[in-house]
Coordinates of C-alpha atoms in Angstrom, one line a residue:
Chain A
X4 CA 33.4 4.5 -24.6
X5 CA 30.8 7.2 -24.3
X6 CA 28.4 7.0 -21.3
X7 CA 25.5 4.7 -21.9
X8 CA 23.1 7.6 -22.0
X9 CA 24.9 9.1 -25.0
X10 CA 24.7 6.0 -27.2
X11 CA 21.6 5.6 -29.4
X12 CA 19.8 2.4 -28.4
X13 CA 17.0 2.6 -30.9
X14 CA 18.2 4.8 -33.7
X15 CA 15.8 6.1 -36.2
X16 CA 14.9 3.7 -39.0
X17 CA 12.4 4.3 -41.7
X18 CA 9.2 2.3 -41.2
X19 CA 7.1 0.9 -44.1
X20 CA 4.2 2.7 -42.3
X21 CA 5.8 6.0 -43.5
X22 CA 5.3 5.0 -47.1
X23 CA 1.8 3.6 -46.9
X24 CA -1.1 5.3 -48.9
X25 CA -3.3 5.2 -45.8
X26 CA -2.3 5.2 -42.1
X27 CA -1.3 1.8 -40.8
X28 CA -3.5 0.4 -38.0
X29 CA -1.8 -1.2 -35.0
X30 CA -3.2 -3.1 -32.1
X31 CA -1.4 -1.0 -29.5
X32 CA 0.8 2.0 -29.7
X33 CA 2.8 3.0 -26.6
X34 CA 4.0 6.6 -26.5
X35 CA 7.3 6.9 -24.5
X36 CA 10.2 4.5 -24.2
X37 CA 10.9 5.2 -20.5
X38 CA 10.7 2.5 -17.9
X39 CA 6.9 2.5 -17.9
X40 CA 6.4 2.5 -21.6
X41 CA 9.0 -0.3 -22.1
X42 CA 7.5 -2.4 -19.3
X43 CA 4.0 -1.9 -20.9
X44 CA 5.4 -3.0 -24.3
X45 CA 7.2 -6.1 -22.9
X46 CA 4.1 -7.1 -21.1
X47 CA 2.0 -6.7 -24.2
X48 CA 4.5 -8.8 -26.2
X49 CA 4.4 -11.5 -23.6
X50 CA 0.6 -11.5 -24.1
X51 CA 1.1 -11.8 -27.8
X52 CA -0.3 -8.4 -28.5
X53 CA 1.6 -6.6 -31.3
X54 CA 2.9 -3.2 -30.0
X55 CA 4.7 -0.2 -31.5
X56 CA 6.6 2.1 -29.1
X57 CA 7.1 5.7 -30.2
X58 CA 9.8 7.8 -28.6
X59 CA 10.9 11.3 -29.5
X60 CA 14.5 10.4 -28.6
X61 CA 16.7 7.4 -29.5
X62 CA 18.6 7.0 -26.2
X63 CA 18.0 6.0 -22.6
X64 CA 17.2 8.8 -20.3
X65 CA 20.0 11.4 -19.6
X66 CA 21.4 11.3 -16.1
X67 CA 20.5 8.8 -13.4
X68 CA 17.0 10.1 -12.7
X69 CA 15.0 7.4 -10.9
X70 CA 17.5 5.5 -8.8
X71 CA 15.6 3.5 -6.2
X72 CA 13.6 0.4 -7.3
X73 CA 11.4 -1.4 -4.8
X74 CA 10.6 -5.0 -4.3
X75 CA 7.3 -5.1 -6.0
X76 CA 8.5 -3.6 -9.3
X77 CA 11.4 -6.0 -9.2
X78 CA 8.9 -8.9 -8.9
X79 CA 7.1 -7.4 -11.9
X80 CA 10.4 -7.3 -13.8
X81 CA 10.9 -10.9 -12.9
X82 CA 7.5 -11.7 -14.5
X83 CA 8.6 -9.7 -17.5
X84 CA 11.8 -11.8 -17.7
X85 CA 14.4 -9.1 -16.8
X86 CA 14.6 -8.9 -13.0
X87 CA 17.8 -10.8 -12.6
X88 CA 20.3 -8.5 -14.4
X89 CA 18.7 -5.5 -12.6
X90 CA 19.2 -7.0 -9.1
X91 CA 22.7 -8.2 -10.1
X92 CA 23.8 -4.7 -11.2
X93 CA 21.9 -2.8 -8.5
X94 CA 23.2 -1.8 -5.1
X95 CA 21.4 -3.3 -2.2
X96 CA 21.0 -1.4 1.0
X97 CA 19.1 -1.6 4.2
X98 CA 20.8 0.8 6.6
X99 CA 20.1 4.5 6.9
X100 CA 21.3 7.4 9.0
X101 CA 19.4 10.6 9.9
X102 CA 21.3 13.8 10.8
X103 CA 19.9 16.9 12.3
X104 CA 22.0 20.1 12.2
X105 CA 25.5 18.9 13.1
X106 CA 24.8 15.6 14.7
X107 CA 23.8 12.0 13.8
X108 CA 20.5 11.5 15.6
X109 CA 19.9 7.9 14.8
X110 CA 20.5 5.0 12.4
X111 CA 17.9 2.6 11.1
X112 CA 17.8 -0.8 9.5
X113 CA 15.0 -1.6 7.1
X114 CA 15.2 -5.2 8.4
X115 CA 13.7 -6.8 5.4
X116 CA 11.6 -9.8 6.1
X117 CA 13.3 -13.0 5.2
X118 CA 11.8 -15.4 2.7
X119 CA 11.4 -13.2 -0.3
X120 CA 13.3 -13.6 -3.6
X121 CA 13.8 -9.9 -4.1
X122 CA 15.3 -7.3 -1.7
X123 CA 13.3 -4.4 -0.3
X124 CA 15.1 -2.0 -2.6
X125 CA 17.9 -1.7 -5.1
X126 CA 19.6 1.5 -6.2
X127 CA 20.1 1.5 -10.0
X128 CA 20.5 4.4 -12.4
X129 CA 17.4 4.7 -14.6
X130 CA 19.6 4.4 -17.8
X131 CA 20.6 0.9 -16.7
X132 CA 17.0 -0.1 -16.1
X133 CA 16.0 1.3 -19.5
X134 CA 18.9 -0.4 -21.3
X135 CA 18.1 -3.8 -19.7
X136 CA 14.4 -3.3 -20.8
X137 CA 15.6 -2.5 -24.3
X138 CA 17.7 -5.7 -24.2
X139 CA 14.6 -7.6 -23.2
X140 CA 12.7 -6.1 -26.2
X141 CA 15.5 -7.3 -28.5
X142 CA 15.2 -10.8 -27.0
X143 CA 11.5 -10.9 -27.6
X144 CA 12.0 -9.6 -31.2
X145 CA 14.5 -12.5 -31.7
X146 CA 11.8 -14.9 -30.5
X147 CA 9.4 -13.5 -33.2
X148 CA 7.3 -11.3 -30.9
X149 CA 5.8 -8.3 -32.7
X150 CA 7.3 -5.5 -30.6
X151 CA 9.0 -2.5 -32.1
X152 CA 10.6 0.7 -30.8
X153 CA 10.6 3.6 -33.2
X154 CA 13.2 6.2 -32.1
X155 CA 13.0 9.9 -33.2
X156 CA 9.2 9.4 -33.7
X157 CA 7.4 12.3 -32.0
X158 CA 3.7 12.5 -31.6
X159 CA 2.5 15.8 -33.1
X160 CA -1.2 15.3 -33.5
X161 CA -3.9 13.1 -32.1
X162 CA -7.6 12.4 -32.8
X163 CA -9.4 10.0 -30.5
X164 CA -12.3 8.1 -32.0
X165 CA -14.6 5.6 -30.4
X166 CA -12.7 2.6 -31.6
X167 CA -9.2 3.9 -32.2
X168 CA -6.8 6.8 -31.9
X169 CA -5.3 8.5 -35.0
X170 CA -1.8 9.8 -34.5
X171 CA 0.3 12.3 -36.5
X172 CA 3.9 11.4 -36.0
X173 CA 7.0 13.5 -37.0
X174 CA 10.4 12.0 -37.8
X175 CA 13.7 13.3 -39.2
X176 CA 12.3 12.3 -42.6
X177 CA 9.0 14.0 -42.2
X178 CA 5.6 13.1 -40.8
X179 CA 3.2 10.2 -41.2
X180 CA -0.1 9.0 -39.9
X181 CA -0.6 6.0 -37.6
X182 CA -3.7 4.4 -36.1
X183 CA -4.0 2.4 -32.9
X184 CA -6.8 0.3 -31.5
X185 CA -5.4 1.3 -28.1
X186 CA -3.1 4.0 -27.2
X187 CA -1.0 3.9 -23.9
X188 CA 0.5 7.2 -23.0
X189 CA 3.7 6.7 -21.0
X190 CA 5.2 10.0 -22.1
X191 CA 6.0 11.5 -18.7
X192 CA 4.9 14.4 -16.6
X193 CA 4.9 16.8 -19.6
X194 CA 2.8 14.3 -21.6
X195 CA 2.2 15.3 -25.2
X196 CA -0.8 13.0 -25.5
X197 CA -2.4 14.6 -22.4
X198 CA -1.9 18.1 -23.8
X199 CA -3.2 17.1 -27.3
X200 CA -6.3 15.8 -25.6
X201 CA -6.6 19.0 -23.5
X202 CA -6.9 17.0 -20.3
X203 CA -6.5 18.3 -16.8
X204 CA -3.5 17.7 -14.6
X205 CA -4.2 19.4 -11.3
X206 CA -2.6 19.2 -7.9
X207 CA -0.3 21.0 -5.6
X208 CA 2.9 22.6 -6.6
X209 CA 5.7 22.9 -4.0
X210 CA 7.6 26.1 -4.0
X211 CA 11.1 24.6 -3.7
X212 CA 14.1 23.8 -5.8
X213 CA 16.3 20.8 -5.4
X214 CA 19.8 20.4 -6.8
X215 CA 20.4 16.8 -7.9
X216 CA 23.9 15.7 -8.6
X217 CA 25.6 12.4 -9.5
X218 CA 29.2 12.3 -8.5
X219 CA 31.8 9.6 -8.8
X220 CA 34.2 9.4 -5.9
X221 CA 36.5 6.9 -4.1
X222 CA 35.4 7.9 -0.7
X223 CA 34.9 5.8 2.4
X224 CA 31.1 6.3 2.6
X225 CA 29.2 3.1 3.5
X226 CA 26.3 1.8 1.4
X227 CA 23.7 3.5 3.4
X228 CA 21.1 6.2 2.9
X229 CA 22.1 9.4 4.7
X230 CA 19.6 12.1 5.2
X231 CA 20.3 15.5 6.7
X232 CA 17.8 18.0 8.1
X233 CA 19.2 21.5 8.4
X234 CA 22.9 20.5 8.0
X235 CA 25.7 23.1 8.5
X236 CA 26.6 22.8 4.9
X237 CA 23.1 23.6 3.7
X238 CA 21.6 25.7 6.4
X239 CA 17.8 25.6 6.8
X240 CA 17.5 23.0 4.0
X241 CA 17.9 19.2 3.6
X242 CA 20.4 16.9 1.9
X243 CA 20.5 13.3 0.8
X244 CA 23.4 11.0 -0.1
X245 CA 22.7 7.6 -1.6
X246 CA 24.9 5.1 -3.4
X247 CA 24.4 3.8 -7.0
X248 CA 26.4 1.2 -9.0
X249 CA 29.8 2.1 -10.5
X250 CA 30.9 4.2 -7.5
X251 CA 28.3 6.8 -8.4
X252 CA 26.7 8.8 -5.6
X253 CA 23.4 10.6 -5.7
X254 CA 23.4 13.8 -3.9
X255 CA 20.2 15.8 -3.4
X256 CA 20.3 19.3 -1.9
X257 CA 17.3 21.4 -1.2
X258 CA 17.9 25.0 -2.4
X259 CA 14.8 26.9 -1.4
X260 CA 12.5 28.9 -3.6
X261 CA 14.0 32.2 -4.5
X262 CA 17.2 31.2 -6.2
X263 CA 19.0 31.9 -9.5
X264 CA 18.7 28.5 -11.1
X265 CA 21.2 29.0 -13.8
X266 CA 23.8 30.3 -11.3
X267 CA 23.1 27.3 -9.0
X268 CA 23.8 24.9 -11.9
X269 CA 27.2 26.2 -12.7
X270 CA 29.8 23.5 -12.1
X271 CA 32.0 25.7 -9.9
X272 CA 29.0 26.6 -7.7
X273 CA 27.9 23.0 -7.4
X274 CA 31.5 21.8 -6.6
X275 CA 31.7 24.3 -3.8
X276 CA 28.5 23.1 -2.3
X277 CA 29.6 19.4 -2.6
X278 CA 33.0 20.2 -1.1
X279 CA 31.3 21.7 1.9
X280 CA 29.2 18.6 2.2
X281 CA 31.7 15.9 1.6
X282 CA 34.7 17.6 3.3
X283 CA 37.9 19.1 1.9
X284 CA 40.2 16.5 0.4
X285 CA 37.5 14.2 -1.0
X286 CA 38.1 13.9 -4.7
X287 CA 35.0 13.6 -6.8
X288 CA 33.9 14.1 -10.4
X289 CA 30.5 15.5 -11.4
X290 CA 28.6 13.2 -13.7
X291 CA 25.2 14.9 -13.9
X292 CA 23.6 17.9 -12.4
X293 CA 20.0 19.0 -12.6
X294 CA 17.7 21.3 -10.7
X295 CA 14.1 20.3 -10.2
X296 CA 10.9 21.4 -8.7
X297 CA 8.0 19.1 -8.2
X298 CA 4.3 18.8 -7.9
X299 CA 2.0 16.3 -6.4
X300 CA -0.9 15.8 -8.8
X301 CA -2.9 13.4 -10.9
X302 CA -5.3 13.2 -13.8
X303 CA -8.9 12.9 -12.7
X304 CA -9.2 9.7 -14.8
X305 CA -6.4 7.5 -16.2
X306 CA -8.7 6.0 -18.9
X307 CA -10.2 8.0 -21.7
X308 CA -11.9 5.6 -24.0
X309 CA -9.2 4.0 -26.1
X310 CA -6.5 6.1 -24.5
X311 CA -4.9 4.9 -21.3
X312 CA -2.4 6.9 -19.2
X313 CA 0.3 5.3 -17.1
X314 CA 3.2 6.5 -15.0
X315 CA 4.1 10.2 -14.7
X316 CA 1.8 11.2 -17.5
X317 CA -1.1 10.2 -15.2
X318 CA 0.3 11.1 -11.8
X319 CA 3.2 12.9 -10.3
X320 CA 4.7 12.8 -6.9
X321 CA 7.7 14.3 -5.0
X322 CA 10.8 12.2 -5.3
X323 CA 10.7 11.4 -1.5
X324 CA 9.8 7.7 -1.2
X325 CA 10.7 6.6 -4.7
X326 CA 7.1 6.5 -5.7
X327 CA 7.3 7.7 -9.3
X328 CA 8.8 5.1 -11.5
X329 CA 7.9 2.4 -9.0
X330 CA 4.2 3.2 -9.2
X331 CA 4.3 3.6 -13.0
X332 CA 5.6 0.0 -13.4
X333 CA 2.7 -1.1 -11.2
X334 CA 0.3 0.8 -13.5
X335 CA 1.2 -1.3 -16.5
X336 CA 1.2 -4.4 -14.4
X337 CA -2.4 -3.7 -13.6
X338 CA -3.3 -2.6 -17.1
X339 CA -2.0 -5.0 -19.6
X340 CA -3.8 -8.2 -18.6
X341 CA -7.1 -6.3 -18.6
X342 CA -6.4 -4.9 -22.1
X343 CA -5.6 -8.5 -23.2
X344 CA -8.9 -9.9 -21.9
X345 CA -10.9 -7.0 -23.4
X346 CA -9.2 -7.1 -26.7
X347 CA -9.7 -10.9 -26.9
X348 CA -13.4 -10.4 -26.2
X349 CA -13.1 -12.5 -23.0
X350 CA -14.1 -9.6 -20.7
X351 CA -16.4 -6.6 -21.0
X352 CA -14.9 -3.2 -21.9
X353 CA -15.7 -2.0 -18.4
X354 CA -12.9 -4.2 -17.0
X355 CA -10.6 -1.4 -18.2
X356 CA -12.5 1.0 -16.0
X357 CA -11.1 -1.0 -13.0
X358 CA -7.6 0.1 -14.1
X359 CA -8.9 3.6 -13.2
X360 CA -10.4 2.4 -9.9
X361 CA -7.3 0.5 -8.8
X362 CA -4.5 2.8 -10.0
X363 CA -6.2 6.1 -9.1
X364 CA -6.5 4.6 -5.6
X365 CA -2.8 3.8 -5.7
X366 CA -1.9 7.2 -7.0
X367 CA -3.8 8.9 -4.2
X368 CA -2.0 6.7 -1.7
X369 CA 1.4 7.7 -3.3
X370 CA 0.4 11.4 -3.4
X371 CA -0.6 11.3 0.3
X372 CA 2.6 9.7 1.4
X373 CA 4.8 11.9 -0.7
X374 CA 3.0 15.1 0.3
X375 CA 3.4 14.2 3.9
X376 CA 7.1 13.5 3.4
X377 CA 7.4 16.8 1.6
X378 CA 5.7 18.7 4.4
X379 CA 8.1 17.1 6.9
X380 CA 11.3 17.8 4.8
X381 CA 10.2 21.3 3.8
X382 CA 7.8 22.6 6.4
X383 CA 5.3 25.1 5.0
X384 CA 4.6 27.1 8.2
X385 CA 6.4 28.2 11.3
X386 CA 4.3 25.8 13.4
X387 CA 5.0 22.9 11.1
X388 CA 8.8 23.6 11.3
X389 CA 8.6 23.8 15.1
X390 CA 7.0 20.4 15.3
X391 CA 9.4 19.0 12.7
X392 CA 12.4 20.2 14.7
X393 CA 10.9 19.0 17.9
X394 CA 10.4 15.5 16.5
X395 CA 14.0 15.4 15.3
X396 CA 15.3 16.7 18.6
X397 CA 13.3 14.1 20.6
X398 CA 14.2 11.3 18.1
X399 CA 17.8 11.5 19.2
X400 CA 16.8 10.7 22.7
X401 CA 13.6 8.8 22.5
X402 CA 12.8 6.0 20.0
X403 CA 9.1 6.9 20.1
X404 CA 9.8 10.0 18.0
X405 CA 11.7 8.2 15.3
X406 CA 8.7 6.9 13.4
X407 CA 7.5 10.6 13.2
X408 CA 10.6 11.5 11.3
X409 CA 9.7 11.4 7.6
X410 CA 12.5 11.6 5.1
X411 CA 10.4 9.6 2.6
X412 CA 8.1 6.6 3.1
X413 CA 9.6 4.2 0.7
X414 CA 7.4 2.7 -1.9
X415 CA 5.3 -0.3 -1.0
X416 CA 2.5 -1.8 -3.3
X417 CA -1.1 -0.6 -2.8
X418 CA -3.6 -3.2 -1.7
X419 CA -6.7 -2.7 -3.7
X420 CA -9.0 -3.2 -0.7
X421 CA -12.1 -1.7 -2.3
X422 CA -11.6 -3.0 -5.9
X423 CA -14.8 -4.1 -7.6
X424 CA -12.8 -7.2 -8.8
X425 CA -12.3 -8.5 -5.3
X426 CA -14.3 -11.6 -4.4
X427 CA -14.9 -13.4 -1.1
X428 CA -12.3 -13.3 1.6
X429 CA -11.7 -16.2 3.9
X430 CA -12.0 -14.3 7.2
X431 CA -9.5 -16.3 9.2
X432 CA -6.7 -16.2 6.6
X433 CA -3.7 -13.8 7.1
X434 CA -4.4 -10.2 6.1
X435 CA -1.1 -9.9 4.2
X436 CA -2.6 -12.0 1.4
X437 CA -6.1 -10.6 1.5
X438 CA -8.1 -9.9 -1.7
X439 CA -6.6 -6.9 -3.5
X440 CA -3.1 -7.5 -2.1
X441 CA -0.1 -8.6 -4.3
X442 CA 0.6 -12.3 -3.5
X443 CA 3.5 -12.3 -1.0
X444 CA 6.5 -14.3 -2.1
X445 CA 7.6 -17.4 -0.2
X446 CA 10.5 -19.9 -0.6
X447 CA 9.5 -23.2 -2.1
X448 CA 11.4 -26.5 -1.9
X449 CA 12.8 -25.4 -5.2
X450 CA 12.8 -21.7 -6.2
X451 CA 10.3 -19.1 -5.3
X452 CA 6.5 -18.9 -5.2
X453 CA 6.2 -15.8 -7.3
X454 CA 8.2 -17.4 -10.1
X455 CA 5.3 -19.9 -10.4
X456 CA 2.6 -17.2 -10.6
X457 CA 1.5 -14.5 -13.0
X458 CA 0.6 -13.9 -16.6
X459 CA -2.7 -15.7 -16.3
X460 CA -5.5 -16.5 -13.8
X461 CA -4.4 -19.3 -11.5
X462 CA -5.7 -21.2 -8.5
X463 CA -3.2 -21.6 -5.8
X464 CA -4.1 -24.6 -3.7
X465 CA -2.1 -24.9 -0.5
X466 CA -2.4 -28.1 1.6
X467 CA -5.4 -29.1 -0.4
X468 CA -6.5 -30.4 -3.7
X469 CA -8.6 -28.6 -6.3
X470 CA -10.0 -30.3 -9.4
X471 CA -8.7 -28.9 -12.7
X472 CA -11.0 -26.1 -13.9
X473 CA -10.4 -24.1 -17.1
X474 CA -7.6 -22.3 -15.3
X475 CA -4.3 -23.7 -14.1
X476 CA -4.1 -25.1 -10.5
X477 CA -0.8 -24.7 -8.7
X478 CA -0.8 -27.2 -5.8
X479 CA 1.7 -26.8 -3.0
X480 CA 2.2 -28.5 0.3
X481 CA 1.7 -26.3 3.4
X482 CA 5.3 -25.5 4.3
X483 CA 5.9 -23.3 7.3
X484 CA 6.7 -20.3 5.1
X485 CA 3.6 -20.7 3.0
X486 CA 1.5 -21.2 6.1
X487 CA 2.7 -18.0 7.7
X488 CA 1.7 -15.9 4.7
X489 CA -1.3 -17.8 3.3
X490 CA -2.9 -20.0 5.9
X491 CA -2.6 -18.5 9.4
X492 CA -4.3 -21.1 11.6
X493 CA -6.1 -22.8 8.7
X494 CA -4.9 -26.2 7.6
X495 CA -5.5 -25.4 3.9
X496 CA -6.5 -22.6 1.6
X497 CA -7.4 -21.9 -2.0
X498 CA -6.4 -18.6 -3.6
X499 CA -7.6 -17.2 -6.9
X500 CA -4.8 -15.1 -8.4
X501 CA -5.0 -12.5 -11.1
X502 CA -2.5 -12.3 -14.0
X503 CA -0.8 -9.4 -12.1
X504 CA -0.2 -11.8 -9.1
X505 CA -2.8 -9.9 -7.0
X506 CA -5.2 -12.0 -4.9
X507 CA -8.7 -11.9 -6.2
X508 CA -10.5 -14.2 -3.7
X509 CA -9.7 -17.0 -1.2
X510 CA -11.3 -19.7 0.7
X511 CA -10.5 -22.5 3.1
X512 CA -12.5 -25.1 1.2
X513 CA -13.1 -25.7 -2.5
X514 CA -16.5 -24.9 -4.0
X515 CA -16.7 -24.8 -7.7
X516 CA -19.6 -22.4 -7.9
X517 CA -17.8 -19.9 -5.7
X518 CA -14.6 -20.2 -7.6
X519 CA -16.4 -19.6 -10.9
X520 CA -18.3 -16.7 -9.5
X521 CA -15.1 -15.1 -8.2
X522 CA -13.3 -15.7 -11.5
X523 CA -16.2 -14.0 -13.4
X524 CA -16.0 -11.1 -10.9
X525 CA -12.3 -10.7 -11.2
X526 CA -12.7 -10.5 -15.0
X527 CA -15.1 -7.7 -14.6
X528 CA -18.2 -9.8 -15.2
X529 CA -19.4 -9.7 -11.6
Chain B
X11 CA -16.7 14.3 24.5
X12 CA -16.2 10.7 25.4
X13 CA -12.6 10.1 26.3
X14 CA -10.9 13.4 26.9
X15 CA -10.8 14.3 30.6
X16 CA -12.2 17.9 30.9
X17 CA -12.5 18.1 34.6
X18 CA -9.6 19.0 36.8
X19 CA -7.2 16.1 36.8
X20 CA -4.0 17.7 38.2
X21 CA -3.0 17.9 41.9
X22 CA -1.9 21.3 43.0
X23 CA -3.3 23.4 40.1
X24 CA -1.5 26.6 41.1
X25 CA 1.9 24.8 41.5
X26 CA 1.4 23.1 38.2
X27 CA 0.6 26.3 36.4
X28 CA 3.6 28.1 37.9
X29 CA 5.9 25.2 36.7
X30 CA 4.5 25.4 33.2
X31 CA 5.1 29.2 33.1
X32 CA 8.6 28.7 34.6
X33 CA 9.4 26.4 31.7
X34 CA 9.3 29.5 29.5
X35 CA 11.1 31.9 31.8
X36 CA 13.6 34.1 30.0
X37 CA 13.1 32.3 26.7
X38 CA 12.7 34.0 23.4
X39 CA 9.5 33.4 21.5
X40 CA 11.3 30.9 19.2
X41 CA 12.7 29.0 22.1
X42 CA 9.3 28.8 23.7
X43 CA 7.8 27.6 20.5
X44 CA 10.4 24.8 20.3
X45 CA 9.8 23.9 24.0
X46 CA 6.0 23.8 23.4
X47 CA 6.4 21.6 20.3
X48 CA 8.5 19.1 22.2
X49 CA 6.2 19.2 25.1
X50 CA 3.1 18.5 22.9
X51 CA 4.8 15.6 21.2
X52 CA 5.9 14.1 24.5
X53 CA 2.4 14.4 26.0
X54 CA 0.6 13.2 22.9
X55 CA 2.8 10.1 22.9
X56 CA 2.0 9.6 26.6
X57 CA -1.7 9.8 25.9
X58 CA -1.4 7.6 22.9
X59 CA -5.1 7.1 22.3
X60 CA -5.9 8.7 18.9
X61 CA -9.6 9.3 19.7
X62 CA -8.6 11.2 22.9
X63 CA -6.0 13.2 21.0
X64 CA -8.6 14.1 18.3
X65 CA -11.0 15.3 20.9
X66 CA -8.2 17.5 22.4
X67 CA -7.4 18.9 19.0
X68 CA -11.1 19.8 18.5
X69 CA -11.2 21.6 21.8
X70 CA -7.9 23.3 21.3
X71 CA -9.1 24.6 17.9
X72 CA -12.1 26.2 19.5
X73 CA -11.7 29.7 20.9
X74 CA -13.8 29.3 24.0
X75 CA -13.9 32.9 25.2
X76 CA -14.9 34.1 21.7
X77 CA -17.7 31.6 21.5
X78 CA -19.1 32.8 24.8
X79 CA -19.1 36.5 23.8

């Protein structure tokens, strides 16, 4: 059987749109069938918004690419109805080791907090994620949802009008025109949509090359994340070893700036490097090799009228910290419910500007973390390197220096502390569930809290009653687990939750006027 | 300056200074740089207070002799 990434998953099929006399108009067109585009499309279908996804290819992504998926995106995939197979297939890990030169300096345990349905991270090849998302699309189609993926459909032209976008699309059978009330660009760092609109994408480029290799081997390496600073087998550079499903290992080797990229990619050259790293006698097979450079940058605005950018098309980070795909999934989580309300005329158009507010804030946070990791891993000055080496040296002896060691600060969700959608905060309630934060999960007598939330506005009433409003009320007894995350010292609390499971406002007593005001505000009417 | 102590706070100033210089005796420039980096991290952690540290950074950034000239 050929590898999953060589099998067409959405082969080209002629669409009736290609034979129309005038361009067909669609509610939403998503450009790009990567993880972010597919998540957007599934979310739209769940909100009963018809969607067409265009992709210039017809397969899942080549090579493993993004491999580390964090708890929050897994919770989002649960809401989208496809979290379970991902977690089943993924490799769970929590232990890591840090090496400096030729010695192990310390090990760490992520010590994930108990009482959450999903683990802190799973490692999973991007092609598995994409294939499960495509399966979910097929399920939704079978249920009659209007969601369609058009493979080998490449966007070649774009004209953005006040109330729609007009696309020129090329296919193996020629071109056709297509119109979209809303266009979501999930077409990656080299976004065609962004280029066609002539929009900026500025930031900081890092002068470094990284060799990324997936190898299969039957070696006795544990399921841990191993990171080397300045190892003997890659002098002056860094290295990473991380396990994926199917006995595949991700190896990441920093190469420096002035290299011959073609030479470095030659299999014999790569094998020699890996032999030096893994030790003679370890049998391995190369599955995928790539050399990448990276930038930390974002678009100034993610919303341009009827065109919305999500994922790498809008922002790019270094790979340290797994903040690329993970943040892209959170973009669409933030966007789709807003688009639904605006499209249905239930919220003002300006609600979509808060997509910009909240996700630009998140992108800046991700860029800040990933830039700092990059500075630590690849110091840019002599002084920076001296402090980096000093921190590593001290970390072996003194625990105080370990938090200074930065081999990637792994993706955690942004808390939209300054969002214009946030309402009143009950000041005595625990900060972990403050307005702007994603609702923390908690075990219930049966199942999990987050499985009860999302997809619509809800009131979560813990240890109290709330009369039925025009939104659903989820009433729960104040268990110990709920109290710790939602009550603190209070006996009861009422939370207003957004469709993306983020907290909008919270109180310790019910007041209809206040709840209605907070709801209006969270819908962009405040 | 609110928190950073800028008056003499070390007993035996001459002895302290001699010990500091001895730390770098017969070291290459690179070795000294590494020692200084470790020393700064140890001391910063000992101080702990971020405001005090920022005040020290501000003073260290300033070239005192040049500003007097």
